[in-house]
Structures are given as C-alpha cells and as structure tokens.
mmCIF file of C-alpha atoms in Angstrom:
data_model
loop_
_atom_site.group_PDB
_atom_site.id
_atom_site.type_symbol
_atom_site.label_atom_id
_atom_site.label_comp_id
_atom_site.label_asym_id
_atom_site.label_seq_id
_atom_site.Cartn_x
_atom_site.Cartn_y
_atom_site.Cartn_z
ATOM 1 C CA MET A 1 149.019 -5.207 80.693
ATOM 2 C CA GLU A 2 147.464 -5.475 77.045
ATOM 3 C CA PRO A 3 145.320 -9.046 76.366
ATOM 4 C CA ASN A 4 147.622 -11.093 73.993
ATOM 5 C CA MET A 5 146.546 -14.415 72.034
ATOM 6 C CA GLU A 6 148.315 -16.807 74.577
ATOM 7 C CA TYR A 7 145.714 -14.833 77.758
ATOM 8 C CA ILE A 8 143.103 -15.085 75.328
ATOM 9 C CA VAL A 9 143.589 -18.865 74.816
ATOM 10 C CA ALA A 10 143.807 -19.629 78.495
ATOM 11 C CA GLN A 11 141.133 -17.618 79.232
ATOM 12 C CA VAL A 12 138.715 -19.786 76.696
ATOM 13 C CA THR A 13 140.220 -23.283 77.975
ATOM 14 C CA GLN A 14 140.177 -22.605 81.522
ATOM 15 C CA LYS A 15 136.575 -25.011 82.747
ATOM 16 C CA GLU A 16 136.107 -23.072 85.687
ATOM 17 C CA VAL A 17 132.036 -21.780 84.815
ATOM 18 C CA GLY A 18 132.376 -18.562 87.256
ATOM 19 C CA ARG A 19 135.123 -17.645 85.461
ATOM 20 C CA ARG A 20 134.245 -17.969 82.518
ATOM 21 C CA PHE A 21 131.645 -15.534 82.402
ATOM 22 C CA GLN A 22 133.749 -12.586 83.643
ATOM 23 C CA VAL A 23 135.614 -13.308 80.952
ATOM 24 C CA GLY A 24 133.004 -13.485 78.054
ATOM 25 C CA PRO A 25 133.113 -9.997 77.417
ATOM 26 C CA GLU A 26 136.534 -9.353 77.373
ATOM 27 C CA ILE A 27 137.503 -12.365 75.284
ATOM 28 C CA ILE A 28 134.488 -10.705 72.911
ATOM 29 C CA ASP A 29 135.969 -6.824 72.852
ATOM 30 C CA TYR A 30 139.619 -8.669 72.426
ATOM 31 C CA ILE A 31 138.015 -10.358 69.158
ATOM 32 C CA LEU A 32 136.115 -7.757 67.726
ATOM 33 C CA ASP A 33 139.334 -5.139 68.230
ATOM 34 C CA ARG A 34 141.661 -5.669 66.001
ATOM 35 C CA GLN A 35 143.942 -3.413 67.523
ATOM 36 C CA LYS A 36 143.815 -5.279 70.287
ATOM 37 C CA SER A 37 144.106 -8.406 68.279
ATOM 38 C CA HIS A 38 146.124 -8.039 65.079
ATOM 39 C CA ASP A 39 147.593 -11.541 66.111
ATOM 40 C CA LEU A 40 144.364 -13.219 65.652
ATOM 41 C CA GLU A 41 144.886 -14.670 62.302
ATOM 42 C CA ASN A 42 148.502 -14.501 62.610
ATOM 43 C CA ASP A 43 148.792 -17.765 65.132
ATOM 44 C CA GLN A 44 146.567 -20.335 63.467
ATOM 45 C CA THR A 45 147.577 -22.826 65.901
ATOM 46 C CA MET A 46 146.172 -20.793 68.723
ATOM 47 C CA LEU A 47 143.584 -19.892 66.527
ATOM 48 C CA ASP A 48 142.965 -23.813 66.670
ATOM 49 C CA ARG A 49 143.310 -24.232 70.028
ATOM 50 C CA MET A 50 140.424 -21.189 71.153
ATOM 51 C CA MET A 51 138.156 -22.708 68.022
ATOM 52 C CA ASP A 52 138.156 -26.211 69.256
ATOM 53 C CA SER A 53 137.710 -25.922 73.392
ATOM 54 C CA LEU A 54 134.859 -23.194 72.329
ATOM 55 C CA ALA A 55 132.880 -26.056 70.133
ATOM 56 C CA THR A 56 133.526 -28.904 73.159
ATOM 57 C CA SER A 57 133.287 -27.151 76.361
ATOM 58 C CA TRP A 58 131.224 -23.810 75.464
ATOM 59 C CA VAL A 59 129.129 -24.808 73.205
ATOM 60 C CA ASN A 60 128.847 -28.179 74.222
ATOM 61 C CA ALA A 61 128.729 -27.352 77.251
ATOM 62 C CA SER A 62 125.171 -28.752 80.562
ATOM 63 C CA ASN A 63 124.322 -25.121 81.503
ATOM 64 C CA PHE A 64 122.975 -23.764 78.783
ATOM 65 C CA LYS A 65 123.653 -19.534 79.891
ATOM 66 C CA VAL A 66 128.057 -21.471 78.679
ATOM 67 C CA ALA A 67 126.428 -22.252 75.263
ATOM 68 C CA LEU A 68 125.397 -18.497 74.296
ATOM 69 C CA LEU A 69 127.659 -16.708 75.828
ATOM 70 C CA GLY A 70 130.101 -19.684 73.482
ATOM 71 C CA MET A 71 127.984 -18.979 70.420
ATOM 72 C CA ASP A 72 128.062 -14.952 70.946
ATOM 73 C CA ILE A 73 132.447 -16.308 71.403
ATOM 74 C CA VAL A 74 131.747 -17.489 68.208
ATOM 75 C CA SER A 75 129.557 -15.018 66.079
ATOM 76 C CA ALA A 76 132.280 -12.902 67.434
ATOM 77 C CA LEU A 77 135.233 -14.670 65.463
ATOM 78 C CA VAL A 78 133.069 -15.780 62.681
ATOM 79 C CA THR A 79 131.858 -11.151 62.274
ATOM 80 C CA ARG A 80 135.799 -11.227 62.482
ATOM 81 C CA LEU A 81 137.328 -13.372 60.084
ATOM 82 C CA GLN A 82 134.533 -13.281 57.508
ATOM 83 C CA GLU A 83 135.534 -15.851 54.582
ATOM 84 C CA ARG A 84 138.681 -16.576 57.101
ATOM 85 C CA PHE A 85 135.973 -18.313 59.047
ATOM 86 C CA LYS A 86 135.418 -21.343 56.718
ATOM 87 C CA THR A 87 138.714 -23.115 58.428
ATOM 88 C CA GLN A 88 136.789 -23.512 61.659
ATOM 89 C CA ILE A 89 133.828 -24.698 60.499
ATOM 90 C CA GLY A 90 133.718 -28.701 60.945
ATOM 91 C CA THR A 91 135.201 -27.302 64.663
ATOM 92 C CA VAL A 92 131.928 -26.010 65.692
ATOM 93 C CA LEU A 93 129.595 -27.820 62.975
ATOM 94 C CA PRO A 94 128.711 -30.723 65.548
ATOM 95 C CA SER A 95 128.355 -28.276 68.222
ATOM 96 C CA LEU A 96 125.522 -26.179 66.676
ATOM 97 C CA ILE A 97 123.801 -29.127 65.199
ATOM 98 C CA ASP A 98 123.504 -30.409 68.175
ATOM 99 C CA ARG A 99 122.281 -27.212 70.193
ATOM 100 C CA LEU A 100 119.640 -27.006 67.797
ATOM 101 C CA GLY A 101 117.991 -29.766 70.106
ATOM 102 C CA ASP A 102 117.848 -28.046 72.973
ATOM 103 C CA SER A 103 115.654 -28.081 75.525
ATOM 104 C CA LYS A 104 115.537 -24.950 75.641
ATOM 105 C CA ASP A 105 114.158 -22.888 73.247
ATOM 106 C CA GLN A 106 116.841 -19.439 73.528
ATOM 107 C CA VAL A 107 119.693 -22.025 73.143
ATOM 108 C CA ARG A 108 117.549 -23.291 69.846
ATOM 109 C CA ASP A 109 117.279 -20.088 67.904
ATOM 110 C CA GLN A 110 121.066 -18.304 69.040
ATOM 111 C CA ALA A 111 122.210 -21.802 67.596
ATOM 112 C CA GLN A 112 119.932 -21.310 64.434
ATOM 113 C CA SER A 113 120.776 -17.544 64.214
ATOM 114 C CA LEU A 114 124.681 -18.191 63.831
ATOM 115 C CA LEU A 115 123.645 -20.675 61.048
ATOM 116 C CA LEU A 116 122.651 -18.704 58.558
ATOM 117 C CA LYS A 117 125.471 -15.919 60.031
ATOM 118 C CA ILE A 118 128.065 -18.459 58.616
ATOM 119 C CA MET A 119 126.459 -19.224 55.917
ATOM 120 C CA ASP A 120 126.064 -14.680 55.128
ATOM 121 C CA GLN A 121 129.445 -14.381 55.884
ATOM 122 C CA ALA A 122 131.627 -17.471 56.001
ATOM 123 C CA ALA A 123 130.662 -19.860 53.545
ATOM 124 C CA ASN A 124 127.165 -20.363 50.943
ATOM 125 C CA PRO A 125 124.002 -22.083 52.435
ATOM 126 C CA GLN A 126 125.469 -25.230 49.760
ATOM 127 C CA TYR A 127 128.695 -25.715 51.681
ATOM 128 C CA LEU A 128 127.505 -25.643 55.412
ATOM 129 C CA TRP A 129 124.177 -28.167 53.842
ATOM 130 C CA ASP A 130 126.390 -30.528 52.859
ATOM 131 C CA ARG A 131 127.929 -30.726 56.264
ATOM 132 C CA MET A 132 124.986 -30.793 57.940
ATOM 133 C CA LEU A 133 123.289 -33.368 56.412
ATOM 134 C CA GLY A 134 123.773 -35.296 59.255
ATOM 135 C CA GLY A 135 121.466 -33.390 61.271
ATOM 136 C CA PHE A 136 118.714 -34.969 59.861
ATOM 137 C CA ARG A 137 119.879 -39.471 60.890
ATOM 138 C CA HIS A 138 120.694 -36.783 64.427
ATOM 139 C CA LYS A 139 119.679 -39.230 66.925
ATOM 140 C CA ASN A 140 118.307 -36.567 69.386
ATOM 141 C CA ASN A 141 114.279 -36.295 67.829
ATOM 142 C CA ARG A 142 114.371 -32.058 68.799
ATOM 143 C CA THR A 143 117.368 -32.463 66.558
ATOM 144 C CA ARG A 144 116.659 -33.382 63.037
ATOM 145 C CA GLU A 145 113.121 -31.645 63.815
ATOM 146 C CA ALA A 146 114.798 -28.385 64.051
ATOM 147 C CA VAL A 147 117.454 -29.149 61.120
ATOM 148 C CA CYS A 148 113.946 -28.969 58.666
ATOM 149 C CA PHE A 149 113.330 -25.524 60.665
ATOM 150 C CA CYS A 150 117.052 -25.107 59.680
ATOM 151 C CA LEU A 151 116.156 -24.989 55.905
ATOM 152 C CA ILE A 152 113.231 -23.618 55.599
ATOM 153 C CA SER A 153 115.438 -20.655 57.136
ATOM 154 C CA THR A 154 117.082 -21.251 54.975
ATOM 155 C CA LEU A 155 115.061 -20.945 52.154
ATOM 156 C CA ASN A 156 113.343 -18.622 53.130
ATOM 157 C CA VAL A 157 116.337 -15.957 53.208
ATOM 158 C CA TYR A 158 118.347 -17.364 50.516
ATOM 159 C CA GLY A 159 116.083 -18.619 48.525
ATOM 160 C CA ALA A 160 116.605 -21.663 46.499
ATOM 161 C CA HIS A 161 119.353 -20.906 43.767
ATOM 162 C CA GLY A 162 121.811 -21.536 45.989
ATOM 163 C CA LEU A 163 121.019 -24.892 46.506
ATOM 164 C CA THR A 164 121.204 -27.724 45.310
ATOM 165 C CA LEU A 165 117.936 -29.489 46.900
ATOM 166 C CA SER A 166 118.316 -33.119 45.417
ATOM 167 C CA LYS A 167 121.170 -33.713 47.842
ATOM 168 C CA ILE A 168 118.985 -32.424 50.374
ATOM 169 C CA VAL A 169 115.179 -33.684 50.010
ATOM 170 C CA PRO A 170 116.178 -37.212 49.858
ATOM 171 C CA HIS A 171 117.161 -36.445 54.150
ATOM 172 C CA ILE A 172 113.826 -34.563 54.395
ATOM 173 C CA CYS A 173 111.564 -38.009 52.753
ATOM 174 C CA HIS A 174 113.811 -40.325 54.751
ATOM 175 C CA LEU A 175 112.202 -38.052 58.733
ATOM 176 C CA LEU A 176 108.687 -38.564 56.585
ATOM 177 C CA GLY A 177 108.195 -41.906 57.920
ATOM 178 C CA ASP A 178 110.588 -41.236 61.036
ATOM 179 C CA PRO A 179 108.808 -42.190 64.708
ATOM 180 C CA THR A 180 107.182 -39.259 65.868
ATOM 181 C CA SER A 181 105.178 -36.806 64.802
ATOM 182 C CA GLN A 182 106.852 -33.679 65.185
ATOM 183 C CA VAL A 183 110.055 -34.919 62.624
ATOM 184 C CA ARG A 184 107.229 -36.088 60.163
ATOM 185 C CA ASP A 185 105.464 -32.261 60.328
ATOM 186 C CA GLY A 186 108.838 -30.736 60.216
ATOM 187 C CA ALA A 187 109.246 -32.925 56.629
ATOM 188 C CA MET A 188 106.220 -32.601 55.324
ATOM 189 C CA ASN A 189 106.500 -28.905 56.171
ATOM 190 C CA CYS A 190 110.434 -28.320 54.902
ATOM 191 C CA LEU A 191 108.768 -30.294 51.782
ATOM 192 C CA VAL A 192 106.283 -27.933 51.437
ATOM 193 C CA GLU A 193 108.702 -24.656 51.765
ATOM 194 C CA ILE A 194 110.801 -26.479 48.675
ATOM 195 C CA TYR A 195 107.694 -27.070 46.988
ATOM 196 C CA ARG A 196 106.989 -22.983 47.064
ATOM 197 C CA HIS A 197 110.319 -22.068 45.711
ATOM 198 C CA VAL A 198 111.254 -24.650 42.681
ATOM 199 C CA GLY A 199 107.606 -25.459 42.038
ATOM 200 C CA GLU A 200 106.690 -28.744 40.343
ATOM 201 C CA ARG A 201 110.248 -29.427 40.061
ATOM 202 C CA VAL A 202 110.490 -31.151 43.793
ATOM 203 C CA ARG A 203 107.593 -33.210 42.762
ATOM 204 C CA MET A 204 109.333 -35.028 39.665
ATOM 205 C CA ASP A 205 112.064 -35.772 42.339
ATOM 206 C CA LEU A 206 109.359 -37.289 45.155
ATOM 207 C CA GLY A 207 108.146 -39.359 42.805
ATOM 208 C CA LYS A 208 111.178 -40.972 41.650
ATOM 209 C CA LYS A 209 112.093 -41.488 45.204
ATOM 210 C CA GLY A 210 109.395 -43.387 45.808
ATOM 211 C CA LEU A 211 106.909 -41.385 47.990
ATOM 212 C CA PRO A 212 103.023 -42.102 46.922
ATOM 213 C CA GLN A 213 101.108 -39.486 44.343
ATOM 214 C CA SER A 214 99.299 -38.773 47.288
ATOM 215 C CA ARG A 215 101.369 -37.671 49.676
#
C-alpha cells in the first residue's frame, strides 16, 4: 500500500526511538516524491500536526541522532514546500534556536545550515531574524554565542542589504556585557563582520547606542 499523509503523520507522531530510525528515510522519501505526497499541500491540519511533532519531539529530542533526523525531515519539507513553508517557521524556529547551542558540533552545524536554507528557500533573511532576536537573550550561553555566528554566516551568504541591521545591533551590543567571555567574543566578532559590510554607518549607530569610542 502506498503511504498517504495520514500514515506519514502517524509515523511522525509515534514516540518509539528505534521505530523513528526505521521510518525517517521513508518519511523523507514520501515528502520529496510529489506523486506519492500529492496530498501534502492540501491537508493543512495534517501538515500542522506533522510540523508540531517534528519541532517538539524530533528536533528537540534528547537523542542527538533523532534531532539530526528530525532536521533532515524538516529540510525535506523546506525543499518541497519552498515559500509555502513560511507558515511553519514559527513552529520550528524555537527548537532550531535551542539546537544552535547543542553540546554536539554536528547538531549545531545542521541547525545553522537549516536556518540558512530556510532563508534561501522559504522566507527572506530579515523575516527570520525578526523572529530570532530572542536567541540573543537565550538562557543557554552557547546558544547566545551561536546566534552571533549564525548572523555572521547570514551576512557572508546574503550580504547586509537584505537585513535591517539597526534592529539587530542593539541586541549584539547587549551581549558585549555578557557574563560569558565566549559570548562577548562572539558579539565583538559579529560587530566586526557588520562593520566589514556596512562600514562607518555601524560606528555611528554604536555611538548612538552609547557604546564608548574605545570599544
């Protein structure tokens, strides 16, 4: 029997870890095969349920391999839905921001790659950054640092013209006083990168924010 949306959502929502590893590739194959998944775009309720489960119990899983597989499935959905994925960004974004601060390099790297892919295929960088600003104040210091790296990557890939940096710079300035030295360094690297892209404009901006000239 060919899998349908109902079957796939049932696989996504079940909790057994071993079973998830079995069905993960099947779910990805289903999403990317338009003939198999012709009903994917038509059933918004099922799609919402699927995304909700992917965000909360796959991407956010304590088992890092499940988290990686969850991000692979989300990535397949981005590829398949393109701009229609935009309605799902709010569901998955908090989990991806959490994963940016994961203890495993592989998970952190994949979360960042997926965020950049969403900017490329589903929504423009500013749309995403408007929703990611909370990451600069995340309780996990590794996440705060990683959000700075993610902004540097965004600038390197997309440049500064698509971003309203004046909205973002105050959050970075706040991190210059962070209790964790790696976060402070990340914020400083971020400002250096912004300066590289927009020049003196950012220096004037920082002056307005009351940052001392010596900094």
